[in-house]
XYZ file of C-alpha atoms in Angstrom:
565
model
C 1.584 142.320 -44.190
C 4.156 143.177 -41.406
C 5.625 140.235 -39.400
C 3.634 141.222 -35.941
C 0.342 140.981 -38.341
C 1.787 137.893 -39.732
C 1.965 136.249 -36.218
C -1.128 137.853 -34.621
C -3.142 136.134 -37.736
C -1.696 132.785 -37.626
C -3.019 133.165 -33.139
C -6.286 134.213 -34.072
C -7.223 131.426 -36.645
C -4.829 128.919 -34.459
C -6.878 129.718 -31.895
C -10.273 129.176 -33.359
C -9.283 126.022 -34.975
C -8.295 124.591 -31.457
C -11.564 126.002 -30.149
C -13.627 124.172 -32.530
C -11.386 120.542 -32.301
C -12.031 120.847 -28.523
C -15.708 121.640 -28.855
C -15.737 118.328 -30.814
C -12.956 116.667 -28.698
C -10.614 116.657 -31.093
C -6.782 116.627 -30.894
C -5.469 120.294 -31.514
C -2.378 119.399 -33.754
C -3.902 118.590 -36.758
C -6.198 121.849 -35.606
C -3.036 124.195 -35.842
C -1.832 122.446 -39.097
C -5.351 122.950 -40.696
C -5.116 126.554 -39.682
C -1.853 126.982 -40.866
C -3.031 124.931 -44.335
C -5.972 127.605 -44.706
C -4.001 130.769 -44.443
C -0.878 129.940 -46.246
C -1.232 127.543 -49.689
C -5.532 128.145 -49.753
C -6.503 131.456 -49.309
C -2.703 133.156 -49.478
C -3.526 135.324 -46.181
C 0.691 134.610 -45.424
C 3.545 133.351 -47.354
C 6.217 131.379 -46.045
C 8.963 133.647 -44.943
C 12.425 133.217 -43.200
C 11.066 134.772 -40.059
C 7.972 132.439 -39.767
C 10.716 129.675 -40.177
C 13.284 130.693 -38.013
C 10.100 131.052 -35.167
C 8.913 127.966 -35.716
C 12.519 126.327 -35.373
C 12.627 128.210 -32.298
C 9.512 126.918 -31.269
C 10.879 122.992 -31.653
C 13.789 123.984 -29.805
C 11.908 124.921 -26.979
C 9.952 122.016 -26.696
C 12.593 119.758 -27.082
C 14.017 121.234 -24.293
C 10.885 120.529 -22.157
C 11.154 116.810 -23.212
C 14.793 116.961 -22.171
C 13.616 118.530 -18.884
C 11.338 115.886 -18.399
C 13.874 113.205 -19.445
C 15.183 111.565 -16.390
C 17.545 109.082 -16.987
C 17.484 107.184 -13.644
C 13.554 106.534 -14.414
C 15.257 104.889 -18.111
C 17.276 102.382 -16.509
C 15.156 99.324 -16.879
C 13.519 99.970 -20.242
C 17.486 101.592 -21.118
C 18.878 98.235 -22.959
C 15.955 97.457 -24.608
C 15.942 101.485 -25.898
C 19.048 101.510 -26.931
C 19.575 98.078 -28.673
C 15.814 97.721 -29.690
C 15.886 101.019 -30.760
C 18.266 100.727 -33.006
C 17.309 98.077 -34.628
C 13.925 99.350 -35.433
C 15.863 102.560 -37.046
C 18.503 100.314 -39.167
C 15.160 98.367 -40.329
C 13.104 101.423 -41.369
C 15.878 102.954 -42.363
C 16.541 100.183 -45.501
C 12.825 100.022 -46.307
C 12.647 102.975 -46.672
C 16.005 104.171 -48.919
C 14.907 100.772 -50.811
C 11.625 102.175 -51.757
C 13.207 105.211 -52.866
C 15.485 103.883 -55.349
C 12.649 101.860 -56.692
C 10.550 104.950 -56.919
C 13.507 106.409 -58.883
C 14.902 108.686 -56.461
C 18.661 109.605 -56.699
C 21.158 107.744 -53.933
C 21.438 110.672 -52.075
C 18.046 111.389 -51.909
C 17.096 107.928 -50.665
C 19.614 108.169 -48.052
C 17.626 111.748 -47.123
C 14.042 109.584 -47.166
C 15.385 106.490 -44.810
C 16.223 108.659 -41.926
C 13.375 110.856 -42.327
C 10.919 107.584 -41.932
C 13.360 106.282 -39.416
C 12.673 109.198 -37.279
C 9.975 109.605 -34.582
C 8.699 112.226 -33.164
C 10.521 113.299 -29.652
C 8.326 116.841 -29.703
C 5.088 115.265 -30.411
C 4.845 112.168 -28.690
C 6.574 113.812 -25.626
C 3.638 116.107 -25.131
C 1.061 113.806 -26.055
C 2.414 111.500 -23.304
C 2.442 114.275 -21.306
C -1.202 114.775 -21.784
C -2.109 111.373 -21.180
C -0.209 111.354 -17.770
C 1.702 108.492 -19.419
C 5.191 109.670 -18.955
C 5.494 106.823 -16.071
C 4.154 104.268 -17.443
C 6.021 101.200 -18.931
C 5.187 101.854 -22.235
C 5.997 105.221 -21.932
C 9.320 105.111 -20.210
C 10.108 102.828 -23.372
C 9.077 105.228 -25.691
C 11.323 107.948 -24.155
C 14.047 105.343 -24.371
C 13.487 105.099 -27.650
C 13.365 108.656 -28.811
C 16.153 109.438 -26.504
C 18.604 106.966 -28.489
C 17.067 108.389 -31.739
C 17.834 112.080 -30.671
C 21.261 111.222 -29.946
C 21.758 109.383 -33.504
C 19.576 112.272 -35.091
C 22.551 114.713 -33.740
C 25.439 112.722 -35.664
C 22.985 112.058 -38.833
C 22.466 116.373 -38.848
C 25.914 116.508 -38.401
C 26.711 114.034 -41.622
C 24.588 115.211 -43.935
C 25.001 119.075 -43.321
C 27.764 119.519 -45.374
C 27.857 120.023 -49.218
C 30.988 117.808 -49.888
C 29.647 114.773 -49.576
C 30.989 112.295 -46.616
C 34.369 111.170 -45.783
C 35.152 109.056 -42.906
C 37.426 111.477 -41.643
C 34.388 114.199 -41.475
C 31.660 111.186 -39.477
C 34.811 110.849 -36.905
C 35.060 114.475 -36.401
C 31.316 114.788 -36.471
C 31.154 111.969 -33.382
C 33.850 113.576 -31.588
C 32.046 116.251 -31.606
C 28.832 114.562 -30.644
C 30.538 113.258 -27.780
C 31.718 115.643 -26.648
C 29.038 118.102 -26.382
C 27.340 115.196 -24.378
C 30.047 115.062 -22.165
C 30.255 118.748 -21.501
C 26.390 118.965 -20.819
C 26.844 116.211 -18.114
C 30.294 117.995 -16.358
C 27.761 121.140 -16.178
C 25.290 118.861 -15.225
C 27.283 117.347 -12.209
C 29.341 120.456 -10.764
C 28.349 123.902 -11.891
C 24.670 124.158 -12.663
C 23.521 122.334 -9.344
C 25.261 125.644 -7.329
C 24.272 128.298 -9.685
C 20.885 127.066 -9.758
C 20.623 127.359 -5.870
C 21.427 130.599 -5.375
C 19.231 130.972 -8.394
C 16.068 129.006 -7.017
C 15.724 132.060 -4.604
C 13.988 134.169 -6.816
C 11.886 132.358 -9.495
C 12.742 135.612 -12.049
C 16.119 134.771 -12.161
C 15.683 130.765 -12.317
C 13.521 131.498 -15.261
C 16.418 133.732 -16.938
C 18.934 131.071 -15.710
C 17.561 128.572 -17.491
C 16.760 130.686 -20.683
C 20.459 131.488 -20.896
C 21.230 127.887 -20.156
C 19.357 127.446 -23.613
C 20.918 129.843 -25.352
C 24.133 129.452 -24.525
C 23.902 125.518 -25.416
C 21.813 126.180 -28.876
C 24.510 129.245 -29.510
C 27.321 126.901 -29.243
C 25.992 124.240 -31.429
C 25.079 126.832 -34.057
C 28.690 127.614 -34.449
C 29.710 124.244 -34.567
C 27.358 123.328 -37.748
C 24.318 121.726 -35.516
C 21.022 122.656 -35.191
C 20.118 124.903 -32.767
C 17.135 122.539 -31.528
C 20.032 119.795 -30.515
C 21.143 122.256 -28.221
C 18.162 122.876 -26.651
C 17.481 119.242 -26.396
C 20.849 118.658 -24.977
C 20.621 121.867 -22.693
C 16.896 120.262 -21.073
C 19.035 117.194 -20.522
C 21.509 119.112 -18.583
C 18.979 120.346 -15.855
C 16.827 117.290 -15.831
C 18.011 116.136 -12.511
C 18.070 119.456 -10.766
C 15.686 119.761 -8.152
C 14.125 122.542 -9.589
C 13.533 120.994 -12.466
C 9.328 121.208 -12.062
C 9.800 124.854 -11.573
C 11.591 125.354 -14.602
C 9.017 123.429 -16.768
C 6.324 125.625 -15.169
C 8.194 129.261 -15.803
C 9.057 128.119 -19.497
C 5.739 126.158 -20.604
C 3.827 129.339 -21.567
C 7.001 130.408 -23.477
C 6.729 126.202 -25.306
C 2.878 126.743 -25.977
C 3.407 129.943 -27.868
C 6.090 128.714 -30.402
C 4.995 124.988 -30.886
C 1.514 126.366 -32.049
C 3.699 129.128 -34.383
C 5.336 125.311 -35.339
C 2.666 123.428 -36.229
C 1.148 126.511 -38.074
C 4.130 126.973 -40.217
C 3.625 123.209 -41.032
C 0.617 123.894 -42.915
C 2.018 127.410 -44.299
C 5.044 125.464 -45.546
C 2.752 123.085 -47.669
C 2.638 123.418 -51.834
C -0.379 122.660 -52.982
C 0.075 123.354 -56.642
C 1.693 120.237 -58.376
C 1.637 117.689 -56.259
C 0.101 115.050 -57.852
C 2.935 113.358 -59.131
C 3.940 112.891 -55.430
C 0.951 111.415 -54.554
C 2.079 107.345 -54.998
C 5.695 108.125 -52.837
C 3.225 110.021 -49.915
C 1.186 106.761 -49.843
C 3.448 104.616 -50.063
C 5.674 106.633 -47.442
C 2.765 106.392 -45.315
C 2.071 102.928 -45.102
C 6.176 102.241 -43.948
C 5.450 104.405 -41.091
C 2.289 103.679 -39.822
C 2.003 100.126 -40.544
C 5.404 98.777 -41.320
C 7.396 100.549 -38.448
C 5.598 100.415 -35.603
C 5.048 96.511 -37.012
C 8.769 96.241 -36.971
C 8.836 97.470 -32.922
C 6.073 95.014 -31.805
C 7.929 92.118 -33.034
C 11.812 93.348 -31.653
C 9.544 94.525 -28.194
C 7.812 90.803 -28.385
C 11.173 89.032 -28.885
C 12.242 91.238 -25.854
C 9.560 89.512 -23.643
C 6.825 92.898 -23.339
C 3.370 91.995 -23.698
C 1.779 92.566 -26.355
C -0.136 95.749 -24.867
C 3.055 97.256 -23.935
C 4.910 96.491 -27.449
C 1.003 97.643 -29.201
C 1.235 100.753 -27.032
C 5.189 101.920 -27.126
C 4.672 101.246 -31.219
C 1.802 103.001 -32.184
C 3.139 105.907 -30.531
C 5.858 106.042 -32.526
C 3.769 105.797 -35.901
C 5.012 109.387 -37.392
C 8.343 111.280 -38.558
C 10.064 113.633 -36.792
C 10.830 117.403 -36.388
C 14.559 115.978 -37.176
C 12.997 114.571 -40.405
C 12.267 118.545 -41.328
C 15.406 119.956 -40.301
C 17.206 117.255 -42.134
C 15.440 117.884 -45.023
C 15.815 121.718 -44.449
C 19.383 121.331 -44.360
C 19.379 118.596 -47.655
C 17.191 121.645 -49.743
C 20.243 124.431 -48.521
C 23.392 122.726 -49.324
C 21.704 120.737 -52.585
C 21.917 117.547 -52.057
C 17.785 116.982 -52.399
C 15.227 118.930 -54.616
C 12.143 121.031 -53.969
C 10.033 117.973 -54.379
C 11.309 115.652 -51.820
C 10.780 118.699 -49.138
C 6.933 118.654 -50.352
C 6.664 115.435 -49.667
C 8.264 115.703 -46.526
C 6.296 118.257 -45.701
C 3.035 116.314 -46.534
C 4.327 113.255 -44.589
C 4.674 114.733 -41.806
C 1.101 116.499 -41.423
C -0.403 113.356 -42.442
C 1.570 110.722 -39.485
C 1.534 113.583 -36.903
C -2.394 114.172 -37.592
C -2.716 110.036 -37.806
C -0.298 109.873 -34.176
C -2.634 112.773 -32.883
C -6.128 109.789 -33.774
C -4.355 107.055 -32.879
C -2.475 107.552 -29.354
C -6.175 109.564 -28.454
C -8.077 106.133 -29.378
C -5.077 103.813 -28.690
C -6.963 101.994 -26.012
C -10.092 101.210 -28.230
C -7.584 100.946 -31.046
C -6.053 98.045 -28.856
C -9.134 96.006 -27.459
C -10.350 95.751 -31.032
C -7.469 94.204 -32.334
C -6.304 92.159 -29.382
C -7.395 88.834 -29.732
C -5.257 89.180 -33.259
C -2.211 90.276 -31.380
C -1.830 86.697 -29.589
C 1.397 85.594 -30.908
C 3.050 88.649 -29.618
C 2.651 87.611 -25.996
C 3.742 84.449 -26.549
C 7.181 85.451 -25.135
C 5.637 87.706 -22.491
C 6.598 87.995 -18.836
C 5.954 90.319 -15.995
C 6.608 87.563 -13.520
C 8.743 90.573 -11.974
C 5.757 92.952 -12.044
C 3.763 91.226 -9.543
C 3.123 89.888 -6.258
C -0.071 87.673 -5.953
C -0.264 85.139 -2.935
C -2.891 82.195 -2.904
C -5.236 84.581 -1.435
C -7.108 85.689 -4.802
C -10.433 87.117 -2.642
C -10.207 90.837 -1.860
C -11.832 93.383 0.450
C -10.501 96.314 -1.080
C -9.005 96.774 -4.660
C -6.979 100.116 -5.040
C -6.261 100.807 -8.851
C -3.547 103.405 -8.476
C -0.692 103.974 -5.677
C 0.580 107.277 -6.563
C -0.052 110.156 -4.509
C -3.912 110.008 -3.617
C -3.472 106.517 -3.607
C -1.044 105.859 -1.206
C -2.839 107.926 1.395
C -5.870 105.049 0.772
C -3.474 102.538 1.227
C -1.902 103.284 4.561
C -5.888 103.467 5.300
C -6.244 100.029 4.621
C -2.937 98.709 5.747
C -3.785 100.458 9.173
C -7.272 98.629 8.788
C -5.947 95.523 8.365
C -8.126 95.080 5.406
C -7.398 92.324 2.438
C -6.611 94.404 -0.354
C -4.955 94.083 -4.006
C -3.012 97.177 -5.624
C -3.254 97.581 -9.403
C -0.530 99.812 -11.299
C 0.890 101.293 -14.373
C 4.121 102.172 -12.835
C 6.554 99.432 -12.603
C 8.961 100.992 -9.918
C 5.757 100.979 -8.314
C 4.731 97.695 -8.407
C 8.703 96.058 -8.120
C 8.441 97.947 -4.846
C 5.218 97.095 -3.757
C 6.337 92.979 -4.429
C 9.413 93.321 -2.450
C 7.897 94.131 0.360
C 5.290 91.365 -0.490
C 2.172 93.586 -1.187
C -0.482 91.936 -3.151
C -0.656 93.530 -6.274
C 0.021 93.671 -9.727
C 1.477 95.611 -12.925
C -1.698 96.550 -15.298
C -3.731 99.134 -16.962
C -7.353 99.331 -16.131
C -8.010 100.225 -19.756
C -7.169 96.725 -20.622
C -9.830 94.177 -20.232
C -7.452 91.093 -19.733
C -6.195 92.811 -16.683
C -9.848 93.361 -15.082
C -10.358 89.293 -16.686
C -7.630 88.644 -13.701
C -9.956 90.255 -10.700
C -12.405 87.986 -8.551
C -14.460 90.620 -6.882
C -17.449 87.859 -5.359
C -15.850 89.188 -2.034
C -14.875 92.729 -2.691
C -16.634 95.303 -0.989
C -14.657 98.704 -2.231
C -12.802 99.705 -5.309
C -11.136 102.462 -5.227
C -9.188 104.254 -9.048
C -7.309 107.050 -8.461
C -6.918 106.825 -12.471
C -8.244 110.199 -14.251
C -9.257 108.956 -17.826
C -12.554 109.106 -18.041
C -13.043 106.031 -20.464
C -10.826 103.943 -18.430
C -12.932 104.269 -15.485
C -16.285 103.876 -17.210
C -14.889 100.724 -18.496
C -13.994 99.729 -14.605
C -17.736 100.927 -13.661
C -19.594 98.759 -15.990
C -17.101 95.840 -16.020
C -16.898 96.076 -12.021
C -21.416 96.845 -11.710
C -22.050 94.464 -14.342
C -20.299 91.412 -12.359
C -21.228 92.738 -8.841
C -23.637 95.506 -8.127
C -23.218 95.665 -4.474
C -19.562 96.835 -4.523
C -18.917 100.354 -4.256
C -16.660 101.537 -6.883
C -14.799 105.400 -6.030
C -13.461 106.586 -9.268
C -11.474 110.039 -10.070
C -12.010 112.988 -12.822
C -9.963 116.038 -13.353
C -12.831 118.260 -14.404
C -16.476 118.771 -12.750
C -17.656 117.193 -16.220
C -16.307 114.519 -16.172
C -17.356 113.876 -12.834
C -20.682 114.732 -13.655
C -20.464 111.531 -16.568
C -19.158 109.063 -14.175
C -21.923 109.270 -11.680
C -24.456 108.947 -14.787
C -22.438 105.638 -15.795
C -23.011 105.037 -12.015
C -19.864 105.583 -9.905
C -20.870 105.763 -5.809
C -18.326 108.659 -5.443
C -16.117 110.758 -7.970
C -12.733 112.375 -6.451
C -11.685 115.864 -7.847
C -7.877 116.497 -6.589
C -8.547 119.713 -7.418
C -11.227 119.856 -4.569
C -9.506 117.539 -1.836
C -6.712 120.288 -0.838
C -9.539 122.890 -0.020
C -11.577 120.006 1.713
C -8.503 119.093 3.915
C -7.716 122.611 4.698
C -11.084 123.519 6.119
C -11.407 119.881 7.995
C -8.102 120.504 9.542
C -9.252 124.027 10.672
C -12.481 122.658 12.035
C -10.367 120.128 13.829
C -7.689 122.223 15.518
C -9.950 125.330 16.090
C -7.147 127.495 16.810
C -5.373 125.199 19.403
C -1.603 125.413 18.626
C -0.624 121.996 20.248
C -2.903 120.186 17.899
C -2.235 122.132 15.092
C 1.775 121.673 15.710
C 0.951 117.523 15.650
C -1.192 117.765 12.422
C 2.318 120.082 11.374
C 4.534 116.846 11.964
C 2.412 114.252 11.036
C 2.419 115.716 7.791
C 5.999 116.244 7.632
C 6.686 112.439 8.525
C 4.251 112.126 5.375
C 6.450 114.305 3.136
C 9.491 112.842 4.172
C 8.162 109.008 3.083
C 6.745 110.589 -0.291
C 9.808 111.420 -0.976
C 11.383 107.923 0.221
C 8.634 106.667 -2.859
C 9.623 109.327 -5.277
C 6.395 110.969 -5.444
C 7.185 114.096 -7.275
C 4.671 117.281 -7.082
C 2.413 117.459 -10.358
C 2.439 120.911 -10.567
C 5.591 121.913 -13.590
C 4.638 121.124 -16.709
């Protein structure tokens, strides 16, 4: 079979498994892995090949550089000490587990060097775009996660780096390999600071050549790594990092997210392809016992170095359940281990297998991580012991509320300047803690939380409340508002918000008094403002400032359009 049949096959039955896993509302990863699983090692439709390989690598480098588009480091600097010491830590811990397990298990030095930093690992790629999914980029958890991952991509570059060559180490050849580390880091900010911010303004006028800009920004970055014995995905990584604070940045991720979709599916398909299934049995007790260490024993490890670092335990549940998988780093490392002989065919099996089992687990678990959460909570006491957000919230003596507004961001903050115009008693509820710092400074009533968790609705004394208002799109979350909100007081009218007509089909069934569509409220505004200004110029030119004054203060607030990625 030629290599355009190759690729059109592994689409077709890609695309039927992710057809079926969201007729069932299912995740889709472990969809493309079963595809991939079903036409490679089952029924032999394709054999692994260099080609299907060197796509799929391509495919992880252009995701990563998504995630290092989407990596702003300004957002990182409160969660950025914690990432980068906690981190750590969590990495040196796993790291011994798991090389001690291997030399128990009777794996060579080497080799167990190999399996500590592949369970070490997390998943930048997968998490990333799960996050992304979730619209939990912003949250606290989240911007701890991508702490996290950030500090491990950075030690995953060195570790490549280190283990690459056949020679074994020296500590003349880790020096050189930091140098160079450094270096590239250093260069990639320079570019950052004083040539692409130019080249990408004249570039911005035509969204052709910002789209070939930034593919030969990737290019040139993954090119120059190549020759300098790293993986091409680093550079890509490091070249998304590189254009992260350009102000184009959302454009970019929109012109190259087609190009992501298409070669992280030809990823995750080559997963499965990749996959022996003929002799594997004798690596059945390491793959369990692999398994455990990294989705019980490392994300167990993070709750208790997040809990000594004063997060609650829904934060430090949240930021390590997420990371509860290896890493595309994991299979390059091993990659490189098979080429230059320091590990055998077996190890890269298992890896193999441990990564479609904690990527398909991650896929289950961060989909059901709220349920996950509220079922284990009253176990999870002792990690809040510690706890603060003291800093996360403003709440005056005043604990009676007209209004409750769960959610500040964009369609929120229109409400708000409603109610502050009104005069109204109200109490703001947020995931975002830039957010809610702000909000407190300027003594705002309100509070850092997650309407998904019931100890923050525990917190809410709505005898008195007449509206609430959730500008929050998960479904589940706001059905859990609904009946928690009904249940203690029927007569307040609760407004909730759904992406899809579906879903806001479901919430007035659970009983919601009005469902917002986004989608929807741009037409709605255009045709109210047309009905308004009926052709009059003057009024039209004062709706035309009025909304500029509101642009201007979004922008003060660091609302950024949803539209990129």
């Amino acid at each position: 079979m030629d290599i355009f049949s190759q690729i059109g096959l592994m689409f077709i039955i890609a695309a039927a498994g992710a057809f079926f896993a969201k007729l069932f509302r299912q995740p889709l990863i472990p969809a493309y892995i079963i595809a991939g699983i079903l036409i490679g090692p089952v029924f032999g439709l394709i054999e692994s090949s260099e080609v299907i390989r060197t796509m799929s690598e391509i495919g992880i480098a252009f995701l990563l550089f998504v995630v290092g588009l989407e990596m702003n480091i300004k957002k990182l600097k409160d969660t950025g000490f914690f990432a980068g010491i906690g981190g750590t830590m969590q990495m040196a811990f796993v790291f011994l587990i798991g090389f001690g397990i291997a030399l128990l298990l009777g794996f060579m030095r080497i080799e167990a060097v190999y399996i500590g930093f592949i369970v070490a690992f997390s998943s930048t790629m997968v998490v990333v775009k799960l996050l992304s999914d979730r619209r939990e980029i912003d949250t606290l958890h989240g911007r701890i996660i991508i702490g996290i991952l950030l500090m491990q991509d950075i030690i995953a570059l060195f570790v490549i780096s280190i283990l690459g060559t056949p020679n074994g180490f020296s500590l003349t050849m880790i020096l050189i390999s930091i140098a160079e580390g450094i270096g590239l880091i250093i260069l990639a900010y320079l570019c950052s600071r004083f040539v692409f911010p130019s080249m990408f303004k004249f570039g911005a006028k035509s969204q052709e050549l910002l789209f070939l800009l930034s593919l030969a920004v990737v290019f040139i970055f993954s090119i120059a790594l190549s020759y300098l014995g790293f993986s091409i995905v680093i550079g890509a990584f490091i070249a998304g990092l590189s254009l992260a604070n350009l102000p184009y940045h959302f454009e970019i991720m929109g012109r190259v997210k087609s190009l992501k979709d298409f070669f992280a599916t030809l990823f995750f398909v080559s997963l499965g392809i990749e996959l022996v299934l003929v002799g594997l049995q004798h690596l059945i007790l390491p793959l369990v016992i692999f398994t455990i260490v990294v989705l019980l024993i490392k994300p167990f490890i993070l709750m208790v170095i997040s809990a000594v670092a004063r997060y609650t335990k829904r934060n430090s549940f949240l930021t390590a359940i997420s990371l509860a998988q290896i890493s595309e780093f994991s299979l390059i490392i091993v990659s490189q281990g098979l080429i230059v002989g320091h590990i055998s065919r077996d190890l890269f099996s298992l890896t193999i297998l441990l990564a479609i089992v904690t990527i398909t687990a991650t896929s289950y678990l961060m989909n059901f991580e709220l349920k996950i959460f509220n079922f284990f909570s009253k176990y999870l006491t002792p990690f809040d012991i510690a706890a603060t957000t003291e800093q996360l919230q403003y709440i005056p003596e005043e604990l009676e509320y007209d209004f409750i507004l769960v959610g500040y961001d964009r369609i929120g903050y229109n409400i708000f300047k409603m109610l502050d115009k009104a005069k109204k008693s109200f109490l703001v509820i947020d995931f975002n803690p830039d957010i809610v710092k702000r909000l407190a400074s300027k003594k705002i009533p309100c509070f850092y939380g997650d309407i998904g968790d019931p100890e923050i609705l525990d917190r809410l004394n709505l005898k008195k409340t007449e509206i609430v208002v959730s500008t929050v799109p998960g479904v589940e979350d706001n059905i859990h508002l609904l009946k928690r909100v009904k249940g203690e007081n029927p007569k307040i009218l609760v407004f909730v918000t759904a992406s899809v007509i579906e879903d806001a089909l479901k919430l007035y069934k659970e009983g919601a008094d009005y469902v917002i569509l986004p989608h929807f409220l741009g037409g709605e505004r255009v045709s109210n403002l047309l009905e308004d200004v009926k052709g009059d110029a003057k009024k039209l030119n004062l709706a035309k400032l009025e909304h500029i004054d509101d642009l201007k203060s979004r922008i003060e607030l660091e609302h950024e359009h949803p539209g990129g990625a």
